[in-house]
Amino acid sequence: MLNILKAIWSQLVTLVEVLRHTFSKADTVQYPEEMPYLAPRNRGRIVLTRDPDGEERCVACNLCAVACPVDCIALQKTEDEYGRWYPEFFRINFSRCIMCGMCEEACPTYAIQLTPDFEMCEYDRQNMVYEKEHLLISGEGKYPGYSFYNVAGKSIKNKDKGEARNESPPVDVRSLLP
Amino acid sequence: MPGWLIYFIIFGTIFGAFGGAAVLIWFERRLLGIWQDRLGPNRVGPLGIGLALADVIKLFAKEDWVPPFADKFVFVFAPTAIVMAMLLGFAVVPFAPGIHVIDLNIALLFFMGMTSLAVYSVMLGGLASNNKYALLGGLRSAAQMVSYEVFMGLSLMGVVMLTGSFSLVDIVNTQAEKGWFVFSQFFGFVAFMMAGIAESHRLPFDLPEAEHELVAGFHTEYSGMKFGMFMVGEYLGLILISSMICTIFFGGWLGPDFLPPIFWFTIKTFVFICFFILLRAAIPRPRYDQLMIFGWQYLLPLTLINLLVTGAVVLWL
Amino acid sequence: MPTIKVDNQKLVVKDGDNLLQALLSAGIDIPYFCWHPAMGSIGACRQCAVVQYAGEDDTRGRIVMSCMTAVTDQARFSVATQSADQFRKSVIENLMLNHPHDCPVCEEGGECHLQDMTVMSGHSVRHYEGKKTTYRNQYLGPFIGHEMNRCITCYRCVRYYQDHAGGHDLNAFGSRDRVFFGRVESGLLESEFAGNLVEVCPTGVFTDKTFSKHYTRKWDLQSSPTICQGCSLGCNTYTSERYGQLRRVQNRYHHQVNGYFLCDRGRFGAQFVNAESRIRQAGIRNSQGLYDATELKTAIGIARSIISNASTIKGIGSPRASLESNQALRELVGQNNYSNGMTEVEQAMLQKIIDVLRSPIPTPSMMQTEQCDAVLVLGEDVTNFAPRLALSLRQATQNRAKTLALGVHIPLWHDAAVREIGQSDRSPLVIVTPTEDRLDEVASHVLRLAPDNIALLGDEICHAIKDEDNGTASDNVSSVAREIAGLLKQATKPLIVAGTSLQHPGILQAALNIAITLNQQNISAGFFACASESNSLGVAMLDNQHSISDIMAEQPETLVVLENDLQRRLGDRFDASLAGIKHLIVLDHLDNPTVSVSTLVLPAATFAEAEGTYVNNEGRAQRSFATFNPAGDITPSYELLDQLRSVKRHIDEIHHVIANSIPTLAGIVAAAPAASFRIEGAKIARMTHRASGRTAIDANISVHEPTPPMDDDSPLVYSMEGQHEQAPANLRAYSWAPGWNSNQSNHKFQQEVGGSERTGDPGILVLTGGGEIKTGDVTLTHRRLVPELHIFGSDELTNSAADLATLVTAPYLRMHGTTAQSLGVVQDDGVSFEVNKQRFSFAVIVDDSMPADSLAYPLIPATVVLTNLDDIQLSKAESWTKAPASGQRMITTDRSQ
């Protein structure tokens, strides 16, 4: 019996609680007249960033493509004459993209980043296909200062073997010193 | 009563009910918005009122489609049935002294008969759709309505005993002498209100269409104006139940004299409509077995005891 | 069969196995690096540690390396116990100390044994904060990339390269933590089997450069089981594609054929599929002699009207085309008008090989030749003609060491110990060829003879086995013959290797005679025959009636040529033979001399784009499946030929037609499951379950994704949806098992480590028993010109693979010093000769190991005119192309140093 009364009381309290919201202010933001604040980590349009030297950060490792749950990223690796990897083409089909940010999480070089821009509607779906030239920005995005090749073992232009962080210079194989 | 007046009242009732239902589409969303700290529809016309019109235009403009696997006649008939039943229910509602379509001496029974007919609409709609979700929705509605029908009737018997009549005009007039029945018949009021929600399958008792279990329940296959009629029927039911509660338990048109009786009736009805919308905004939907247990194990004994006590009071006091 | 207890679970294991093999065979995952199923154990990496208990009461146990522990009955081990787990974790952490942060830019990433083992061992954080050791890389040729930083010093590469493949130029250098694996100086890796380093290396030190040029992660590749087109051995491969291009070829384990390794021709040669010279559209020759690209439908229509109006129509098939395509041609032109596209000599030799394969004489598979304890190679340059066999014959020479090891109870998987006890003691391998071969270095006897003399020596050996003296040979020859005969008679499992490379029926007959005689003396001597092309034996079985010359002799008005460059067969007679033909319809993949004289050319699909059945040199019919759906008009040959006679049929119907009309080929129906094959209602997926980019690949053309191409011909689908690991061996599109992303996952599909596939070995032996063979007379050809084969260059198709083409030699003539002297030329001079009133000038290589009366020319496109000539008239030349220094591979200069 007490339980029933308690249950009834609980329902009544709920009603009163909801009724009290009649006098509270609405949280609605009247977009587009009023632009909402979007945090930098908001997941919107995807960009490809550059490292501090201005080179493409993307090394075409394909991890974003494989992490993508809707398989909307396709790319092809190629390399420059010094052995630096970069994408020959990098295509995102935004008409399939669900802005989940898995690509950003998978990216080992901070190259692919989601930005707070979500206003990318098109009348023609074909225009939602972004190629590398549409994706690549000239800045470092959310992670300034990071350069993948400074911590990787591969040598590239202006970074020889042993010049990466925490690397000793190349060994002299012919040395027999203990 | 002059002949033209009766026609005026009839058409007034029909258009009032339909207009009320249409405006409720907008009003309910707006109110839900307020209680959920949103704005609700606010883009079309002032305060978004144009949405009601837009919705109606949309429903009329939609393709009138009957699925090839459905039972065509029943499928088309079902939504009309609910609207007809609900509109007929309005015939016995006394809006003010002298302003009613008809003052039947069995008005209460007529009202209950009409609301019972509405169950056919839902059940047939579910059955004719030839769709498993619709069928389950129809089954649920049949069980739910038949169950709640029982104590809907029983809960009103106390009022009938006190009045000594089934006529709604008599019930209102009796309340002028004995005070509103909500005081003397409090448990009858509670039971009637619950049953009313269940009869009009409004939230939280909208299990026939429970959208996260049954897609859209009995009207899964419906679209366009046929779906619109189900929706209008639901809002008509809402208005009808509210006006009945107002008439039976809250003294109908009675009220202080600074406002004409019809206004008192409208205000009281409006309050109950708001209350039903508040229920929708606040209370979650119970599980199906909980709904049935609630009806048979709590409401039925409650109304029976209420009836017994009222009987005893009428007999010995 | 000993019973052991592992983590309180009883296992019955194979006697003589080591514990690691036993555990893997039982399906228990245990990380390892230095052990390899084909190379045994040396216990270098310490990764496969387990705990061994002294008895039931022992609770502490001691850590042992499972790869170095023999299984003994009632032994008790634990893999999961904490001390073993902790030990393995610390070992992998130490191995990973210097491993660079390279995975995203490493070709091995995603199919890396080191990644798999690191995850399996549970290591995730590098606690050591010291600096990482770095190395400079070397240029190792166009095929193999080198990134030494990634090395974990497991020594697998040098063990494979030196001990298994017999290479000399890859070594371990340096001391302490500076150990370096590479060459003394940058340069091409010399071994023909260097490509296997890519698969042998557990991480990304040695990577496939040709693949890296258009790199794709393993999970993105669309693959299928294919049969290598490089030679007649029928090695099993996985061919992989992405974005409509063939990306790479990997070894597909076959217990009987290629085991774990491929040759470089097979691995890197298949890039011809992407060649510039690919015929991608139908072409019709116009009045200027140029070709107008034509829509396939139109071209087929024109071809149909040519055929229906022709008074005589003949068809030439090809030993490099599938059985299905040849059958379709045979039906198009009629049985009497069809030739399988080979010369009379070759046809007769293949008939001999078919006869011996059906006879009671043992014909071991390639993997079985590794068990032979005495080998006689008669006239075959194995390394360059059937390269993968050379690797097996190298293993056969190790049998002496194995016998010695077994004598002192050393288990055979104990690799270092076996090699130590064997030292340089090898099983006898006798090589009798006209020219040099890299296999010579492991041979006990090397004889350089002219082809006719090889045949005569073979005959002499045969007599020596019978202890006869026919008295015709000189004392010198007969004493050598007696010695060889003695070696063969002493052996328990001798093997005779011969084939068609020198196009000398006498040598093949002599080799056969030896095998027959040995078997008559109750010595179970095996006979291994090499044929020249991937389906030589298959088309010989299909229809061996008419040779090319028979067809040409009738001067047909219309000739249909299927995937066959007639110049390679006809040599100097090519122009004359084709002169009278009015309509020449050619179906081929690549531009070649025959295509460029055709009137109508149709774009034929390669092995990577069409299904086909190929019969290898041991009579094993194997099905190869299309890897991808070619773009545009490229169509499988059998379909084109069917269209020419307005027929549409399923490839499985062709199998049945062949099986019904040729009883010996009845087995091909069962060579692989039919197109209706399903596992739990699903076909086999060509893509991995993690293939990416599905909705973006074609988005640049149209954002509306196209329907995936349908494959009605095979039980495979061009999709990621379907069965993956459950596929039977002959349908499995790639090797992957959970936790085993690299090709080391092979053991997950084997009955036991290094054994047969669980679902049976792919392919079916169609030539088994029912035949008789008798010795015959050895005939001589009196040819002075000897073709010298090259692993890169002597095969028609693989020449067009871009990276492989850089290694094809320039033309030369190799001659003995006396010949050179008589012509008045020295090394690097030029000689010239005239054929069909055309002058050719080649460089001279003076080589005194050559038989004095022979002239060797490289079998490459530039020398094709010499194909059928017995002799040429030489004179000193004024100008010529310089010969490559060694006469072998050209070494390109190093870019990185």
Coordinates of C-alpha atoms in Angstrom, one line a residue, chain B residues 77-308:
Chain B
F77 CA -13.0 2.5 -43.7
A78 CA -11.1 2.2 -40.4
P79 CA -9.9 5.8 -40.1
T80 CA -13.3 7.2 -41.0
A81 CA -14.9 5.1 -38.3
I82 CA -12.9 6.7 -35.5
V83 CA -13.7 10.3 -36.7
M84 CA -17.4 9.4 -37.0
A85 CA -17.6 7.8 -33.6
M86 CA -15.8 10.7 -31.9
L87 CA -18.0 13.3 -33.6
L88 CA -21.1 11.5 -32.7
G89 CA -19.9 11.5 -29.1
F90 CA -20.0 15.3 -29.1
A91 CA -23.7 15.2 -29.8
V92 CA -24.6 14.7 -26.2
V93 CA -22.1 17.2 -24.7
P94 CA -24.0 20.2 -23.1
F95 CA -21.8 23.2 -23.8
A96 CA -24.1 25.6 -21.9
P97 CA -27.7 25.7 -20.8
G98 CA -29.7 25.1 -23.9
I99 CA -26.6 24.9 -26.2
H100 CA -26.3 21.2 -27.0
V101 CA -27.1 19.1 -30.1
I102 CA -29.3 16.7 -28.2
D103 CA -30.2 16.1 -24.6
L104 CA -30.6 12.3 -24.5
N105 CA -31.8 10.7 -21.3
I106 CA -29.2 8.0 -21.9
A107 CA -26.5 10.5 -22.9
L108 CA -23.8 8.8 -20.8
L109 CA -24.5 5.4 -22.3
F110 CA -24.5 6.9 -25.7
F111 CA -21.1 8.5 -25.0
M112 CA -19.7 5.2 -23.8
G113 CA -21.1 3.4 -26.8
M114 CA -19.4 5.9 -29.2
T115 CA -16.0 5.6 -27.5
S116 CA -16.3 1.9 -27.6
L117 CA -16.9 2.0 -31.3
A118 CA -13.6 3.8 -31.8
V119 CA -11.8 0.6 -30.8
Y120 CA -13.1 -1.0 -34.0
S121 CA -11.4 1.6 -36.0
V122 CA -8.0 0.9 -34.4
M123 CA -8.5 -2.8 -34.5
L124 CA -9.7 -2.9 -38.1
G125 CA -7.0 -0.5 -39.2
G126 CA -4.4 -2.9 -37.6
L127 CA -5.9 -5.9 -39.1
A128 CA -6.5 -4.5 -42.6
S129 CA -2.9 -3.3 -42.9
N130 CA -1.6 -6.9 -43.2
N131 CA 1.5 -5.9 -41.4
K132 CA 2.8 -7.6 -38.2
Y133 CA 3.4 -4.3 -36.3
A134 CA -0.1 -3.1 -37.2
L135 CA -1.6 -6.3 -36.2
L136 CA 0.2 -6.3 -32.8
G137 CA -0.9 -2.7 -32.4
G138 CA -4.5 -3.6 -33.1
L139 CA -4.4 -6.5 -30.7
R140 CA -3.1 -4.3 -28.0
S141 CA -5.7 -1.6 -28.5
A142 CA -8.5 -4.2 -28.4
A143 CA -7.3 -5.6 -25.1
Q144 CA -6.5 -2.2 -23.7
M145 CA -9.8 -0.6 -24.6
V146 CA -12.0 -3.5 -23.7
S147 CA -10.3 -3.6 -20.2
Y148 CA -10.6 0.1 -19.5
E149 CA -14.1 0.2 -20.9
V150 CA -15.2 -1.8 -17.9
F151 CA -14.3 0.6 -15.1
M152 CA -14.9 3.7 -17.3
G153 CA -18.5 2.7 -17.1
L154 CA -18.3 1.6 -13.4
S155 CA -16.5 4.9 -12.4
L156 CA -19.5 6.9 -13.7
M157 CA -22.1 4.8 -12.0
G158 CA -21.5 6.7 -8.7
V159 CA -22.3 10.0 -10.5
V160 CA -25.4 8.4 -12.0
M161 CA -26.6 7.1 -8.6
L162 CA -26.1 10.6 -7.1
T163 CA -28.0 12.2 -10.0
G164 CA -30.5 9.6 -10.6
S165 CA -30.2 10.2 -14.4
F166 CA -28.0 9.4 -17.4
S167 CA -28.7 12.8 -18.9
L168 CA -25.6 15.0 -18.9
V169 CA -27.8 18.1 -18.5
D170 CA -29.3 16.6 -15.4
I171 CA -25.8 15.7 -14.1
V172 CA -24.7 19.4 -14.5
N173 CA -27.8 20.7 -12.9
T174 CA -27.4 18.3 -10.0
Q175 CA -23.9 19.6 -9.5
A176 CA -25.3 23.1 -9.1
E177 CA -27.1 21.8 -6.0
K178 CA -24.8 19.2 -4.6
G179 CA -21.4 20.7 -5.5
W180 CA -19.0 19.4 -8.1
F181 CA -18.8 15.6 -8.2
V182 CA -15.1 15.7 -8.2
F183 CA -15.3 16.1 -4.4
S184 CA -17.9 13.5 -3.7
Q185 CA -16.8 11.2 -6.4
F186 CA -13.0 11.7 -6.3
F187 CA -12.1 8.1 -6.9
G188 CA -14.6 7.9 -9.7
F189 CA -13.0 11.0 -11.2
V190 CA -9.5 9.4 -11.0
A191 CA -10.6 6.2 -12.5
F192 CA -12.6 7.9 -15.3
M193 CA -9.6 10.1 -16.2
M194 CA -7.2 7.1 -16.4
A195 CA -9.7 5.2 -18.4
G196 CA -10.3 8.2 -20.6
I197 CA -6.6 8.5 -21.4
A198 CA -6.5 4.8 -22.2
E199 CA -9.6 5.0 -24.4
S200 CA -8.2 7.8 -26.4
H201 CA -4.9 6.0 -26.4
R202 CA -3.0 9.1 -25.5
L203 CA 0.4 9.0 -24.0
P204 CA 1.3 7.6 -21.6
F205 CA -1.1 4.8 -22.5
D206 CA -0.5 4.8 -26.3
L207 CA 0.7 1.2 -26.4
P208 CA -1.2 0.4 -29.6
E209 CA 1.3 2.7 -31.5
A210 CA 4.3 2.4 -29.1
E211 CA 6.7 3.7 -31.7
H212 CA 9.9 2.2 -30.3
E213 CA 8.5 -1.3 -30.3
L214 CA 6.0 -1.4 -33.1
V215 CA 7.3 1.2 -35.6
A216 CA 3.9 3.1 -35.5
G217 CA 1.6 0.4 -34.3
F218 CA -1.8 0.1 -35.9
H219 CA -1.2 3.0 -38.4
T220 CA 2.2 1.8 -39.6
E221 CA 0.9 1.4 -43.2
Y222 CA -1.2 4.6 -43.2
S223 CA -0.1 7.8 -44.8
G224 CA -1.6 11.0 -46.1
M225 CA -5.2 11.9 -45.2
K226 CA -6.0 8.4 -43.9
F227 CA -3.3 8.8 -41.4
G228 CA -4.5 12.3 -40.8
M229 CA -7.9 11.0 -39.9
F230 CA -6.4 8.7 -37.2
M231 CA -4.6 11.7 -35.9
V232 CA -7.7 13.9 -36.0
G233 CA -9.7 11.1 -34.3
E234 CA -7.1 11.0 -31.5
Y235 CA -7.4 14.8 -30.9
L236 CA -11.1 14.7 -31.2
G237 CA -11.0 12.0 -28.5
L238 CA -8.8 14.2 -26.4
I239 CA -11.2 17.1 -26.6
L240 CA -14.2 14.8 -26.0
I241 CA -12.7 13.2 -22.9
S242 CA -11.7 16.6 -21.5
S243 CA -15.2 18.0 -22.1
M244 CA -16.8 14.9 -20.5
I245 CA -14.5 15.2 -17.4
C246 CA -15.5 18.9 -17.2
T247 CA -19.2 18.1 -17.6
I248 CA -19.4 15.1 -15.2
F249 CA -17.0 16.1 -12.5
F250 CA -16.3 19.8 -12.7
G251 CA -19.7 21.2 -13.1
G252 CA -19.8 21.7 -16.8
W253 CA -20.8 25.3 -17.6
L254 CA -21.3 26.2 -14.0
G255 CA -19.2 29.1 -12.7
P256 CA -19.4 32.6 -11.4
D257 CA -21.6 34.9 -13.4
F258 CA -19.1 37.4 -14.6
L259 CA -18.5 35.1 -17.6
P260 CA -21.1 33.4 -19.7
P261 CA -21.5 29.7 -19.1
I262 CA -20.1 28.6 -22.4
F263 CA -16.8 30.3 -21.5
W264 CA -16.6 28.4 -18.2
F265 CA -17.2 25.2 -20.1
T266 CA -14.4 26.1 -22.6
I267 CA -11.9 27.1 -20.0
K268 CA -12.4 24.0 -17.9
T269 CA -12.1 21.8 -21.0
F270 CA -9.0 23.7 -22.1
V271 CA -7.4 23.1 -18.7
F272 CA -7.9 19.4 -19.0
I273 CA -6.5 19.4 -22.5
C274 CA -3.5 21.1 -21.1
F275 CA -3.3 18.5 -18.4
F276 CA -3.4 15.6 -20.9
I277 CA -0.5 17.3 -22.8
L278 CA 1.4 17.7 -19.5
L279 CA 1.0 14.0 -18.9
R280 CA 2.5 13.4 -22.3
A281 CA 5.4 15.7 -21.5
A282 CA 6.1 14.2 -18.1
I283 CA 5.1 10.5 -17.7
P284 CA 6.9 7.7 -19.4
R285 CA 4.9 4.9 -21.1
P286 CA 4.3 1.8 -18.9
R287 CA 5.0 -1.7 -20.1
Y288 CA 2.0 -3.5 -21.6
D289 CA 1.6 -6.0 -18.8
Q290 CA 1.9 -3.1 -16.3
L291 CA -0.9 -1.3 -18.0
M292 CA -3.2 -4.3 -17.8
I293 CA -2.2 -5.1 -14.2
F294 CA -2.9 -1.5 -13.3
G295 CA -6.3 -1.6 -14.8
W296 CA -7.5 -4.9 -13.5
Q297 CA -5.8 -5.0 -10.1
Y298 CA -6.0 -1.4 -9.0
L299 CA -8.5 0.6 -10.9
L300 CA -11.2 -2.1 -11.0
P301 CA -11.3 -2.7 -7.2
L302 CA -11.1 1.1 -6.7
T303 CA -14.1 1.8 -8.8
L304 CA -16.0 -1.1 -7.3
I305 CA -15.3 0.1 -3.8
N306 CA -16.3 3.6 -4.9
L307 CA -19.5 2.3 -6.3
L308 CA -20.2 0.3 -3.1

